[in-house]
Amino acid sequence: MFDFGFSKAIKSVRAVWQSIRLSNTSLATPRRHQRMYAMAKASRLTIGWGTSVSSEDTELASSLRTARARSRQLVRDAAYAKRAKQIVEMNVVGQGIGMQAQVMTSRNELNSRVNDDIETAWEKWCEKESCHAGASMHFADMQRMVIGQVFEAGEMFTRKHYRSFGGSKIPFALELVEAERIAEDAKPGPADANNGVRLGIEVDRFGAPIAYLIRTLHPGELRLTPEQTDKIERIPADLIIHNRKIDRWPQTRGIPWMHAAARKLNDMDGLTEAEITAARAAACYMGFIESPEGESEFGTTQEDGSKQLELEPAVVERLDPGEKFTYAAPNRPNSQLDPFMRMMLREVAAGTGSSYESLSRDYSQSNYSSSRLALIDDRDLWRTLQRWFIRDFMQPVYKQWLHQAILSGAIPSINIQEYAANPTKFEAVRFKPRGWSWIDPTKEVEAYNEAVLAGYTTVGRVIDLTGDGADLEDILKERKRELEMMKEAGLVFSTD
């Protein structure tokens, strides 16, 4: 008994000592027992999980051309990719982002004469012959093109030309430059030896653009004559507007917005094509003829020695004795295709920024409340993108246009000396992006009315949200004309 108790005590001491050794070992070798986040642990289940630590420009350098080409192919051929692009264009720009000048007088009132002259000159310049160097696109169409290319190619370049086009009095026009025209593999010349060139853009040490290296011809353009060569121009950065969404910094170029959903879209396109092919085959009777022995004379001999028989409707064929005909009927259409495609579309919608209902036009899987929540969530995203687009494209264009318009005398009510002394005063402007109609008019009109009465918001803000590009001034002027016409016609309405 004594020996047994002594042995048991020795084993207990050894166990404690072993635990102390393991504890010390874990402190001395943190790699083996270090506490860490589960997503950072390496195991056989995470072998394919990338752990790259490269910069954004490094990743773009190896991915941009292929990603851009595949994105363009999807927009051309895949219906849902094209739909995703249309959703962004319609909701960010729609029929075009309008402008309302906000020049104030010394009494802090709107200067109607100056503002009307600016708006009149702006509307005339927005015609395709004046604003577009190619004389083919109205300014609203150019807006949609820019945001559409930012979605499809990841970025868009707009070059400013300080000369008149189409007989316009204002020496200012825009040229749209696709991303492929940027010479991504160009090397810096003597003039830019002190700066770095990243993916076709010359930048300083802080990443600010100095110049853009632009091909005179698109690399995929047809060369009409042998003399046409791929020359590269160095365009100063102040002549280029570069629109892109920046996810990391430094990030010199933009990546297509569908990059997270492109593989799914391509797989869906291939799957639907395969399912349609299988369904077409299932719609035709196919089968096999089994002969017990010897060579059958049934069918037509093919080049490879096999025999084939083309089935015709309402025709009964006679088989040789002992032969048996077996039908091959593919199980198509696949009953599981619809729920599987819905699952894929939800992931694609998440990757492109739109809701499933907007992308698929399928409202069978949602009720009124869930559809309304999806629309509200979508509109928050579109408003954010609208503000970004106004800051990055509309405001730079408007400032340069106003400067050229005043100096050229296209706005006679503005004195050049007064403008030179205080340009900020005349640059005051209010852009009018598209709004959206009511989702539930009865409840929302009542709620907005109560909010205005309580002082939580203003009539102008409500019109901004629901006026589809109109603002308070537009509504009041239109309403005034409407009431005057009703009065002249002797009509009485509930609003009187």
Short mmCIF file of C-alpha atoms in Angstrom, two decimals, residues 19-29:
data_model
loop_
_atom_site.label_atom_id
_atom_site.label_comp_id
_atom_site.label_asym_id
_atom_site.label_seq_id
_atom_site.Cartn_x
_atom_site.Cartn_y
_atom_site.Cartn_z
CA SER A 19 2.73 21.20 -17.14
CA ILE A 20 5.22 23.83 -15.92
CA ARG A 21 7.65 22.86 -18.69
CA LEU A 22 4.91 23.10 -21.32
CA SER A 23 3.88 26.49 -19.96
CA ASN A 24 7.44 27.79 -20.16
CA THR A 25 7.85 26.33 -23.60
CA SER A 26 4.73 28.10 -24.83
CA LEU A 27 6.17 31.40 -23.62
CA ALA A 28 9.52 30.73 -25.20
CA THR A 29 8.09 29.58 -28.53
#
